PDB file of C-alpha atoms in Angstrom:
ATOM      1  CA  UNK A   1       0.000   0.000   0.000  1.00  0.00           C
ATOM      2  CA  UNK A   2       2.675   2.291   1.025  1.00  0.00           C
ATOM      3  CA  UNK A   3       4.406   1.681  -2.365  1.00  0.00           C
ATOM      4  CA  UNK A   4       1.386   2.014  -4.475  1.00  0.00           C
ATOM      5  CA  UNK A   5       1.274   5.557  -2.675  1.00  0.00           C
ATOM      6  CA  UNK A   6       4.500   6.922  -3.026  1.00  0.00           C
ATOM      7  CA  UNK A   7       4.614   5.518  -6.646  1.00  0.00           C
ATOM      8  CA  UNK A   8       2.635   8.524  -8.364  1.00  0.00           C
ATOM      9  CA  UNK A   9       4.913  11.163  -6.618  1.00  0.00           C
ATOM     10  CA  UNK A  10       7.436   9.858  -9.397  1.00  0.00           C
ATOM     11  CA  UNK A  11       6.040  11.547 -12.291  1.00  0.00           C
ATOM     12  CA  UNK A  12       4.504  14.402 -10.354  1.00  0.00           C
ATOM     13  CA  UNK A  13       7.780  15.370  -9.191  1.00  0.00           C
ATOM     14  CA  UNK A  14       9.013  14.791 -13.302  1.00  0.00           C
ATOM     15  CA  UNK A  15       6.356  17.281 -13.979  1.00  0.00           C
ATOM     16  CA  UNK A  16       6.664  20.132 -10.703  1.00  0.00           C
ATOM     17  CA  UNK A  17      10.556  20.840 -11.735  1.00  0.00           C
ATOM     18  CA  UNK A  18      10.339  21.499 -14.976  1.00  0.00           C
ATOM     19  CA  UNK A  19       7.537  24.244 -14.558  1.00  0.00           C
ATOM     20  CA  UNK A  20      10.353  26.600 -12.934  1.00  0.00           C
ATOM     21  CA  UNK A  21      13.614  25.149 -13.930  1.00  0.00           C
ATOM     22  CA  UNK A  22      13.059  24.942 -18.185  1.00  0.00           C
ATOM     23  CA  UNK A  23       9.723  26.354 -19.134  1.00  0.00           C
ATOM     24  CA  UNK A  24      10.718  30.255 -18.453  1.00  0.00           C
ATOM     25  CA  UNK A  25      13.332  29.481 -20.686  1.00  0.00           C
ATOM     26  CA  UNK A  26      12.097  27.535 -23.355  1.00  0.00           C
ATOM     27  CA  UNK A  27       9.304  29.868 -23.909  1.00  0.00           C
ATOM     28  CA  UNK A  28      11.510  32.865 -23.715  1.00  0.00           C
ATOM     29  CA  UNK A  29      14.437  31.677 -25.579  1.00  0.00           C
ATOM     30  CA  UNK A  30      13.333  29.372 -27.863  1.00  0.00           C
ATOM     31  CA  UNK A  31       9.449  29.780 -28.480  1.00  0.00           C
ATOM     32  CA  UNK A  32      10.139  33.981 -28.844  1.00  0.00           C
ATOM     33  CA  UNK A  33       7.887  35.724 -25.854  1.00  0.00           C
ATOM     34  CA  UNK A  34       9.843  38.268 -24.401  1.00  0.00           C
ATOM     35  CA  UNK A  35      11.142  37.499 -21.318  1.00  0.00           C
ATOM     36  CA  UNK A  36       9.140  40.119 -19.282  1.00  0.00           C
ATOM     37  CA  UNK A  37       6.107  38.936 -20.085  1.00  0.00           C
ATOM     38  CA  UNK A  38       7.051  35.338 -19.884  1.00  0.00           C
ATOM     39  CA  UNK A  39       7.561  36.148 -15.917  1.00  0.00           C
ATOM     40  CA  UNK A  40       4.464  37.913 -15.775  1.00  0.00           C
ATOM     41  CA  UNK A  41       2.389  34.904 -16.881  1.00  0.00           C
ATOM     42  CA  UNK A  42       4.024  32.921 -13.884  1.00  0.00           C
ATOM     43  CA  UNK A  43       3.355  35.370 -11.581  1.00  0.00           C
ATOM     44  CA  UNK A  44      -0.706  35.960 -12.566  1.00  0.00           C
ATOM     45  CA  UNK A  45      -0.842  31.959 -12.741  1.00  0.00           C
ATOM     46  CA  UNK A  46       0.746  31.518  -9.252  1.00  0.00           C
ATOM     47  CA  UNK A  47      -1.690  34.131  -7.790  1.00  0.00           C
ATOM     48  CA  UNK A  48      -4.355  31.731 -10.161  1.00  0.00           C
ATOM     49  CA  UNK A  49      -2.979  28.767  -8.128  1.00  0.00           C
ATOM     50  CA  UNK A  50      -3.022  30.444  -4.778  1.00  0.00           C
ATOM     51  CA  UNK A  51      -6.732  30.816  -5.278  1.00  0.00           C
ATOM     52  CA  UNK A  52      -7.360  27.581  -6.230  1.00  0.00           C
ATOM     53  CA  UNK A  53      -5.633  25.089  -3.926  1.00  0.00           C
ATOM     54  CA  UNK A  54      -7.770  26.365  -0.756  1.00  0.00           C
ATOM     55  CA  UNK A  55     -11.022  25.887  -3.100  1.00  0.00           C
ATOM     56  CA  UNK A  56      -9.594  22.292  -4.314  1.00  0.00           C
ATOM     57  CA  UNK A  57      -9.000  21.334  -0.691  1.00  0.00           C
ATOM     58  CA  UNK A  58     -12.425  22.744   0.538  1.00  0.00           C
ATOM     59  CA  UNK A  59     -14.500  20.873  -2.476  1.00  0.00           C
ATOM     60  CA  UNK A  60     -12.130  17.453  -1.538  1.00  0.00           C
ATOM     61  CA  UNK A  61     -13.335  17.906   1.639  1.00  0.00           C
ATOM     62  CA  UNK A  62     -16.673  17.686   0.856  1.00  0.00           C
ATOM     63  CA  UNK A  63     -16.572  14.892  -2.051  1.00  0.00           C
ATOM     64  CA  UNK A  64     -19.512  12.554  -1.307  1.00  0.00           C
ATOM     65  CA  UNK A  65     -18.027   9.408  -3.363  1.00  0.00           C
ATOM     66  CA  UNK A  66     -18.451   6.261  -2.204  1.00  0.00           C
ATOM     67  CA  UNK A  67     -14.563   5.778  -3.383  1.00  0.00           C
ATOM     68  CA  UNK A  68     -13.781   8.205  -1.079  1.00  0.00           C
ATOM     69  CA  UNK A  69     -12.830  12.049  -0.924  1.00  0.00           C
ATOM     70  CA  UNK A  70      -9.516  12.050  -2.455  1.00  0.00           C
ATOM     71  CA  UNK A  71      -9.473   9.004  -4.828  1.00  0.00           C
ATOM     72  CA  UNK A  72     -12.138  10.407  -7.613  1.00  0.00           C
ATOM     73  CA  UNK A  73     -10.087  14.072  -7.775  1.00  0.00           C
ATOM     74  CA  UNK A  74      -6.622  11.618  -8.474  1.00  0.00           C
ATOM     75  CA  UNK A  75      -8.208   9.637 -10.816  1.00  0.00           C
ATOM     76  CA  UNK A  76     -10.323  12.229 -12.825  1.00  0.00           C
ATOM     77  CA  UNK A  77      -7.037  14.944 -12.175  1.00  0.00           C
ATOM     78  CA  UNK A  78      -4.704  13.023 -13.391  1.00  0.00           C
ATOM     79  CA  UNK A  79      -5.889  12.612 -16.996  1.00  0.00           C
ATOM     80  CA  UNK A  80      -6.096  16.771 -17.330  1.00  0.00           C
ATOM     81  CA  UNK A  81      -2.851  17.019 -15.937  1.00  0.00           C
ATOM     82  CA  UNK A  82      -1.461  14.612 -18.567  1.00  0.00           C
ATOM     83  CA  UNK A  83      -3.336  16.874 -21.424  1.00  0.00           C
ATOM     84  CA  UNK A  84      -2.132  20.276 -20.123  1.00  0.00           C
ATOM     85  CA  UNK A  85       1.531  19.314 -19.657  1.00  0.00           C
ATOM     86  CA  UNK A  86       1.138  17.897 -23.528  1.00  0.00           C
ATOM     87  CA  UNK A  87       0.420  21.157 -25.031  1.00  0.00           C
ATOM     88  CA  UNK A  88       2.766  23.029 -22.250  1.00  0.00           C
ATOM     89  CA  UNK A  89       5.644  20.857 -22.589  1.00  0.00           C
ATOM     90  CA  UNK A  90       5.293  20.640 -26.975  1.00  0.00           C
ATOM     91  CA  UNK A  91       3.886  23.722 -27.973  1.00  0.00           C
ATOM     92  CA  UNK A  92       3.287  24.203 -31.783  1.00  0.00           C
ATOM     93  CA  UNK A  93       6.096  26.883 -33.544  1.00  0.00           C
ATOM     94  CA  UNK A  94       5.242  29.980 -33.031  1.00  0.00           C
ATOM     95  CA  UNK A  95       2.468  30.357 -30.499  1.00  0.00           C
ATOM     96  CA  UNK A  96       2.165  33.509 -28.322  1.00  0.00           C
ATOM     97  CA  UNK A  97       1.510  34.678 -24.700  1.00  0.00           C
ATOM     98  CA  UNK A  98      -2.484  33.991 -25.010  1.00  0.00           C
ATOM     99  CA  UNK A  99      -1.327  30.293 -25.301  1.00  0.00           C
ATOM    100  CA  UNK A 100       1.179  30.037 -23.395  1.00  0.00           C
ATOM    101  CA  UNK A 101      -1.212  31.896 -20.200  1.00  0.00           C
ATOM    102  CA  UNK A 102      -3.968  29.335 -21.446  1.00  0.00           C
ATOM    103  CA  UNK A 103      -2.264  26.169 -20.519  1.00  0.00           C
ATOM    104  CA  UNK A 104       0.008  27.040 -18.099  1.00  0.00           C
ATOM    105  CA  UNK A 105      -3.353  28.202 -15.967  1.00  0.00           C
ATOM    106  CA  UNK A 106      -4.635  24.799 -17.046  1.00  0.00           C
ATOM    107  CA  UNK A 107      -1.644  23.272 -15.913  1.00  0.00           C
ATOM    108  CA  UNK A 108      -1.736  24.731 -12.378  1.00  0.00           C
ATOM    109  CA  UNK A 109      -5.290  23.912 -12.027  1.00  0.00           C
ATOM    110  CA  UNK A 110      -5.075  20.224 -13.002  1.00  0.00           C
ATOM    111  CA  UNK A 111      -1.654  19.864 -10.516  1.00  0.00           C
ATOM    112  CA  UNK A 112      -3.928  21.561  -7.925  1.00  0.00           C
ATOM    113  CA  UNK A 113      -6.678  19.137  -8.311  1.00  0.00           C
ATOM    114  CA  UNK A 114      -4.367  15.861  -8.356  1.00  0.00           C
ATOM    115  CA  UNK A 115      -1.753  17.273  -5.889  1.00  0.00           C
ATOM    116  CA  UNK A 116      -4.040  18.763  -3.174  1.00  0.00           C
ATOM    117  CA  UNK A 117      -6.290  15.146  -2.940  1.00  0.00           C
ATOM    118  CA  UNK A 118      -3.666  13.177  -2.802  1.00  0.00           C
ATOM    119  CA  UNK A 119      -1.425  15.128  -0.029  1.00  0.00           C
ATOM    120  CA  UNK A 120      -4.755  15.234   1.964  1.00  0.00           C
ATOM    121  CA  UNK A 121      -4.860  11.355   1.175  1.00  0.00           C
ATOM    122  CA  UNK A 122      -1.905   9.902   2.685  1.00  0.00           C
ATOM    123  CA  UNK A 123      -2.597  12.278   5.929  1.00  0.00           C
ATOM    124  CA  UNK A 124      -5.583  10.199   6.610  1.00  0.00           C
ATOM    125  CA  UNK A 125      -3.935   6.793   5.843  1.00  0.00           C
ATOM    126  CA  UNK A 126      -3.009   6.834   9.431  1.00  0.00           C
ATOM    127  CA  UNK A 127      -3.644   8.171  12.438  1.00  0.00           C
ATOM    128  CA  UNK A 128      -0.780   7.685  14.252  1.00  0.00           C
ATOM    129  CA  UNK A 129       2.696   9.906  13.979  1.00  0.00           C
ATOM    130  CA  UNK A 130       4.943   6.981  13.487  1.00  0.00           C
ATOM    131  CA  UNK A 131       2.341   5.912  10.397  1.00  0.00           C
ATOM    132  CA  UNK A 132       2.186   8.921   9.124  1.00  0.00           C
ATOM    133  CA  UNK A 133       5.895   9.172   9.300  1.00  0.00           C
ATOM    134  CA  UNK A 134       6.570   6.153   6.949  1.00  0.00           C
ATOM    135  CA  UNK A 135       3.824   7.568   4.462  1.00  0.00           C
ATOM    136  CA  UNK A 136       5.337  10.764   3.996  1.00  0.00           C
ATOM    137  CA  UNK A 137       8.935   9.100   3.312  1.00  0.00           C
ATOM    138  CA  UNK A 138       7.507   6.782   1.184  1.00  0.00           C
ATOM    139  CA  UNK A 139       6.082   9.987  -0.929  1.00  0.00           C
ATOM    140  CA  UNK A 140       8.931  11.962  -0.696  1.00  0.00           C
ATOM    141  CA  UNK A 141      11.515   8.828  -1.592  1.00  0.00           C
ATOM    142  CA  UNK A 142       9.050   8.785  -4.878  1.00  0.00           C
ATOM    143  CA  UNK A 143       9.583  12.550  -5.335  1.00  0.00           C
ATOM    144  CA  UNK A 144      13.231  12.221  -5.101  1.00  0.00           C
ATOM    145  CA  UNK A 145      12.943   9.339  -7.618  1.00  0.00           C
ATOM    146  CA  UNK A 146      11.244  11.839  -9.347  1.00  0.00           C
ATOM    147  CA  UNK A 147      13.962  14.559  -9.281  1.00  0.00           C
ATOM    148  CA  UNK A 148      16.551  12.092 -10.153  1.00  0.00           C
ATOM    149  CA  UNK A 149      15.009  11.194 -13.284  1.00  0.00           C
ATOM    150  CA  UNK A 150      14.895  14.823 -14.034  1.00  0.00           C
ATOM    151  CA  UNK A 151      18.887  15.446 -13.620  1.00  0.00           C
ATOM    152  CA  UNK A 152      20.044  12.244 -15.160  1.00  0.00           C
ATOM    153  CA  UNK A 153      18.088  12.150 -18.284  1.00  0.00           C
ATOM    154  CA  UNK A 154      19.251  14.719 -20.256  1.00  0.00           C
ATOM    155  CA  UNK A 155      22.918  14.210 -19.352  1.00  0.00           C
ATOM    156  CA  UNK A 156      22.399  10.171 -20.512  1.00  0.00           C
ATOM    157  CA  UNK A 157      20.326  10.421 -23.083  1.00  0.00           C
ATOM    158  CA  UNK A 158      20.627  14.171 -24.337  1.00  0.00           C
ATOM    159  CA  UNK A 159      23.653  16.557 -26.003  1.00  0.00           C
ATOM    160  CA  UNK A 160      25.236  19.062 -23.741  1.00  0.00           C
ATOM    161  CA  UNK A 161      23.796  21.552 -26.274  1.00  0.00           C
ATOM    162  CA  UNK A 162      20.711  19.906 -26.815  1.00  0.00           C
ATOM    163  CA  UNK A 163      17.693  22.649 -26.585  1.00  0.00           C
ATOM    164  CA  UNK A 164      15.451  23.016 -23.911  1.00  0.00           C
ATOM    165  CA  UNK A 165      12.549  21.390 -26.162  1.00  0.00           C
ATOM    166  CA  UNK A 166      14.654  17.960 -26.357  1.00  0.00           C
ATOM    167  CA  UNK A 167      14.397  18.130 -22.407  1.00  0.00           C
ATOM    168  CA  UNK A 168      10.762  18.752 -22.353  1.00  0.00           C
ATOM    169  CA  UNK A 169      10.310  16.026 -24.902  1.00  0.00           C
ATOM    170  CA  UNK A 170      11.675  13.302 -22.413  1.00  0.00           C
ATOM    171  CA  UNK A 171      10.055  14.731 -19.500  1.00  0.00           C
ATOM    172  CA  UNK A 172       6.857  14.413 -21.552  1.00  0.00           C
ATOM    173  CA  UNK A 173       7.117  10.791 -22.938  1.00  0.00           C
ATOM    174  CA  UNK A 174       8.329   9.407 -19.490  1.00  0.00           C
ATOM    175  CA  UNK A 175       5.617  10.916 -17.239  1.00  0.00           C
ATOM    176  CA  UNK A 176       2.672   9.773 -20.034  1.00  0.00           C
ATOM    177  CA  UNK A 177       4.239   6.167 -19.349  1.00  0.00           C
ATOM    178  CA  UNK A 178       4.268   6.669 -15.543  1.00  0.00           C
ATOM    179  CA  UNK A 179       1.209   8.200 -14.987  1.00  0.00           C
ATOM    180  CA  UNK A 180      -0.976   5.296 -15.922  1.00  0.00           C
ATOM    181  CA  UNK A 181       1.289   2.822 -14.638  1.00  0.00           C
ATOM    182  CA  UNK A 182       1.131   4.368 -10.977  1.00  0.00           C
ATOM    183  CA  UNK A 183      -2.101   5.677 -11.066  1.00  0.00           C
ATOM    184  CA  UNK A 184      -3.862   2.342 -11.539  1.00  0.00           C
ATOM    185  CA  UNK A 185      -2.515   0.783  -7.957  1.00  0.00           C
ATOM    186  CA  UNK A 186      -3.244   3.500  -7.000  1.00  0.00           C
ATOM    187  CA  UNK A 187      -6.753   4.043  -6.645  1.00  0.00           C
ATOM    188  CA  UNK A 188      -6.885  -0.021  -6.721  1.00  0.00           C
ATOM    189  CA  UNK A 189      -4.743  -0.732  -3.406  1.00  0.00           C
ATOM    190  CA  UNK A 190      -5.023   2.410  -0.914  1.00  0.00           C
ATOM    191  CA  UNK A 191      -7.941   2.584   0.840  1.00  0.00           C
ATOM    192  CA  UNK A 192      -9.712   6.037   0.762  1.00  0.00           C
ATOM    193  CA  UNK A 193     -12.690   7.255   3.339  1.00  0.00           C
ATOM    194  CA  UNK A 194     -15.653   8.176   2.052  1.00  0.00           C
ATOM    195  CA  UNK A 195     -16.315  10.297   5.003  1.00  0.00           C
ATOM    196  CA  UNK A 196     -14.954  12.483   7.672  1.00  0.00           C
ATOM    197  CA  UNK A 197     -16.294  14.038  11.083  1.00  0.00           C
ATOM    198  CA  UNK A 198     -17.373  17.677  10.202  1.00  0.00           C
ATOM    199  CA  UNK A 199     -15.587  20.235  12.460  1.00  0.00           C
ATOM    200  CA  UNK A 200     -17.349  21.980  14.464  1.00  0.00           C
ATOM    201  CA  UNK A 201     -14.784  24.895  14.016  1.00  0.00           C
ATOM    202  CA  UNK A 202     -15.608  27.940  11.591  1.00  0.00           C
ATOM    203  CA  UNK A 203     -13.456  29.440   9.426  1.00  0.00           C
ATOM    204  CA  UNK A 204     -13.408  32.839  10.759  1.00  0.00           C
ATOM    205  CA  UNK A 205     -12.551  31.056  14.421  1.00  0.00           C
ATOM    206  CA  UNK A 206      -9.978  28.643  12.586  1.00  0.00           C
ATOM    207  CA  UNK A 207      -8.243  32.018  11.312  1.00  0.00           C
ATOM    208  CA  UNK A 208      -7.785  33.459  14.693  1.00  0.00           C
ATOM    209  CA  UNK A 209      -6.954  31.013  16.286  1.00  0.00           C
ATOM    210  CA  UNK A 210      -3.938  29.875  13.433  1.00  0.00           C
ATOM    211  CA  UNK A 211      -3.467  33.604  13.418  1.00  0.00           C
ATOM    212  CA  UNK A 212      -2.833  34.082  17.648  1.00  0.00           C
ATOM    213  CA  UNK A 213      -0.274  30.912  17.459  1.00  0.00           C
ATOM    214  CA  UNK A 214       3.337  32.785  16.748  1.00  0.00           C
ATOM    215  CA  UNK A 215       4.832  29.644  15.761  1.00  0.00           C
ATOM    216  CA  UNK A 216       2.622  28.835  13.176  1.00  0.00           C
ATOM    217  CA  UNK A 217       3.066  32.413  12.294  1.00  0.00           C
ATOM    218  CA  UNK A 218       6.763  32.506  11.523  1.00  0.00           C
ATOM    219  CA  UNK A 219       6.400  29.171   9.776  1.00  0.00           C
ATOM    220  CA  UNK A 220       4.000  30.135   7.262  1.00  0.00           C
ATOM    221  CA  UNK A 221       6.799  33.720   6.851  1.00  0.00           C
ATOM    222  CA  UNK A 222       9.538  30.906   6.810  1.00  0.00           C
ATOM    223  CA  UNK A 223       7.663  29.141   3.792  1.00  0.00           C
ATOM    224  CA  UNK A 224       6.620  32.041   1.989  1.00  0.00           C
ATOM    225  CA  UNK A 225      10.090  33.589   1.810  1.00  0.00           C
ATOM    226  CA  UNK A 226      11.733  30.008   1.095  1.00  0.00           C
ATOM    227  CA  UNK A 227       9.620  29.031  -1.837  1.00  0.00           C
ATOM    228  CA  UNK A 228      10.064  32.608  -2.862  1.00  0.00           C
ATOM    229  CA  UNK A 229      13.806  31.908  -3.321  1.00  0.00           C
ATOM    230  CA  UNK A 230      13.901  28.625  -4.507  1.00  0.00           C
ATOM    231  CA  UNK A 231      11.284  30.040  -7.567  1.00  0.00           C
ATOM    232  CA  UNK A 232      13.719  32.681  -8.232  1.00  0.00           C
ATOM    233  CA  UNK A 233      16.742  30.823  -7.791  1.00  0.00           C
ATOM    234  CA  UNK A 234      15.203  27.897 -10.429  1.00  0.00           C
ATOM    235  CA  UNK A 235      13.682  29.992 -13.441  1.00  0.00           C
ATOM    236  CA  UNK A 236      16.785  31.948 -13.315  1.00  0.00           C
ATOM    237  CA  UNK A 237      19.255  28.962 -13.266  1.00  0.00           C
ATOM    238  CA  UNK A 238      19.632  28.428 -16.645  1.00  0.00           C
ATOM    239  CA  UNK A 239      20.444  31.705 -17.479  1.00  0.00           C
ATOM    240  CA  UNK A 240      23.024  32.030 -14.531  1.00  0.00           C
ATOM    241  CA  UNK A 241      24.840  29.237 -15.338  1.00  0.00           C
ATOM    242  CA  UNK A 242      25.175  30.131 -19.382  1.00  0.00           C
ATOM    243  CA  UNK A 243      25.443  34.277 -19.125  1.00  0.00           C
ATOM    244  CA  UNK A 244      26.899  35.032 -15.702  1.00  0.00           C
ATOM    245  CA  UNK A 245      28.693  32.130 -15.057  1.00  0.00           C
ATOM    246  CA  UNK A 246      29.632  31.990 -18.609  1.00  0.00           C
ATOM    247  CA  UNK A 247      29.453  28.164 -18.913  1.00  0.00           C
ATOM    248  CA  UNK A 248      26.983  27.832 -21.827  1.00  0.00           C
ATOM    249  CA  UNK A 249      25.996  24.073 -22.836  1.00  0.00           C
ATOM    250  CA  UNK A 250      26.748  23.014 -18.931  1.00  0.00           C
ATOM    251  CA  UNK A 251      23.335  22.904 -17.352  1.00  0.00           C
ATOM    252  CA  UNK A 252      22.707  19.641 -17.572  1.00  0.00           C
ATOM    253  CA  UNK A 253      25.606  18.270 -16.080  1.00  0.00           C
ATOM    254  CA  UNK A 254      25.898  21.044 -13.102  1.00  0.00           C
ATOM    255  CA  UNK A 255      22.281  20.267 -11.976  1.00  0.00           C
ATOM    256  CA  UNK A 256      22.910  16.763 -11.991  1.00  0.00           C
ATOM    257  CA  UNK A 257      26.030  17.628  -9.704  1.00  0.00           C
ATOM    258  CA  UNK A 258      24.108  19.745  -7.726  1.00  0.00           C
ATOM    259  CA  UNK A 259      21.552  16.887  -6.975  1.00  0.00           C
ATOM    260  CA  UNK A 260      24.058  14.620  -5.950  1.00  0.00           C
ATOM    261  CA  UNK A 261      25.426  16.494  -3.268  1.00  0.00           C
ATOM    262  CA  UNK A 262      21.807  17.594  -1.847  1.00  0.00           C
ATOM    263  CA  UNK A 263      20.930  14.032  -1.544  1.00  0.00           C
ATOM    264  CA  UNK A 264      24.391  13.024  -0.339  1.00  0.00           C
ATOM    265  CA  UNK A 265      24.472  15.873   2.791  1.00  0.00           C
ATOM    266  CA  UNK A 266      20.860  15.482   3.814  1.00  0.00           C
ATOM    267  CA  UNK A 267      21.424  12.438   6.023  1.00  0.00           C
ATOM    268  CA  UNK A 268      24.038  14.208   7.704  1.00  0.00           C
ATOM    269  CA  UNK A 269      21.718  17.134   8.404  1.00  0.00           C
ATOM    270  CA  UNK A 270      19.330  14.945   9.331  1.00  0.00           C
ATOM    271  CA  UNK A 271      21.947  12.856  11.709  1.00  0.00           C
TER     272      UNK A 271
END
């Protein structure tokens, strides 16, 4: 069960990266849309997705299914996510910011619906912290599968000076192998509640009181200002490494490098 869980955050990882590390890129460099714009599409579809993952989790909250809450968003998700990153990954020559808006939108919407569920999912697979413990790692080991497949590919199987395109092409035909091949044990081997004790809480108390707690406080600051960096640091990668750094062609093999080490020092952070 555990596997059949953390198997799907294999190809959803192979399709989170790419969103900030190549597309910015690829649709600035090699698809024509001026750069400035091509950021401010990311930023209106982040606000986009910051609106919809409360209103994902508040309608998987209230799924009556008698699969379950979380298992019909997966299943029925994952299809649209396959379709959007298709015409976000392999654009046709010569399409335009409209298009490019369109899709990625899409994109976030679909990742919203599938991601959201399924996080929710394995939270209620257990109710115990040691339970929920080995759930999590078994997600995240898939994830870092995920990420691995993402460094390694284009240095094995890709030039050095191969465009960004090539890259997306990969990414593309391994997820739409993946996908079905996860999904299906999936929704066939982890058990999913069809219902859950309504809280007696309101939302307007729920605020307050998440508000009042200072520790939650300076963890949601913490997260805001860390995934602020990282999205800066990874659409802007590319062009570090090629212009400032002046090591054009070397992408590839430096963020494989990178990746290495980060897996290689986290058990002694960890220790």
């Amino acid at each position: 069960m555990l596997l059949a869980y953390g198997g799907i955050s294999i190809p959803l990882a192979m399709a989170d990266i790419p969103i900030y590390l190549y597309l910015p890129v690829f649709y600035s460099r090699e698809m024509g849309i001026e750069l400035g714009i091509v950021g401010l599409i990311f930023v209106l579809a982040r606000i986009w997705d910051g609106i919809t993952d409360p209103l994902i989790g508040w309608l998987s909250d209230r799924t009556p299914s008698r699969y379950g809450r979380r298992k019909p968003w997966v299943f029925l998700g994952t299809p649209l996510l396959m379709l959007s990153i298709w015409f976000v990954f392999n654009p046709a020559p010569g399409v335009g910011p409209l298009y490019a808006s369109f899709w990625l939108f899409c994109l976030f919407l679909s990742w919203t619906a599938v991601y959201i569920p399924y996080l929710s999912w394995g939270a209620e697979l257990s109710a115990d912290y040691d339970g929920r413990s080995r759930v999590v790692g078994y997600r995240e080991v898939g994830y870092m599968m995920g990420n691995l497949a993402v460094a390694v590919g284009p240095v094995l199987l890709l030039d050095s000076d191969a465009p960004v395109q090539h890259v997306l092409l990969y990414l593309l035909v391994v997820t739409f192998v993946l996908f079905p091949v996860t999904l299906f044990p999936l929704v066939t081997s982890v058990p999913d509640r069809p219902h859950a004790e309504k809280s007696k809480l309101s939302i307007v108390k729920a605020l307050r009181l998440l508000s009042s707690n200072r520790p939650f406080r300076l963890f949601v600051i913490a997260i805001i200002l860390a995934n602020m960096a990282l999205g800066m640091l990874n659409s802007l990668a590319i062009f570090l490494v090629d212009e400032a750094l002046g090591l054009p062609d070397q992408f590839f093999k430096l963020f494989l490098i990178e990746y290495i080490s980060a897996i290689t020092v986290t058990p002694l952070i960890l220790a």
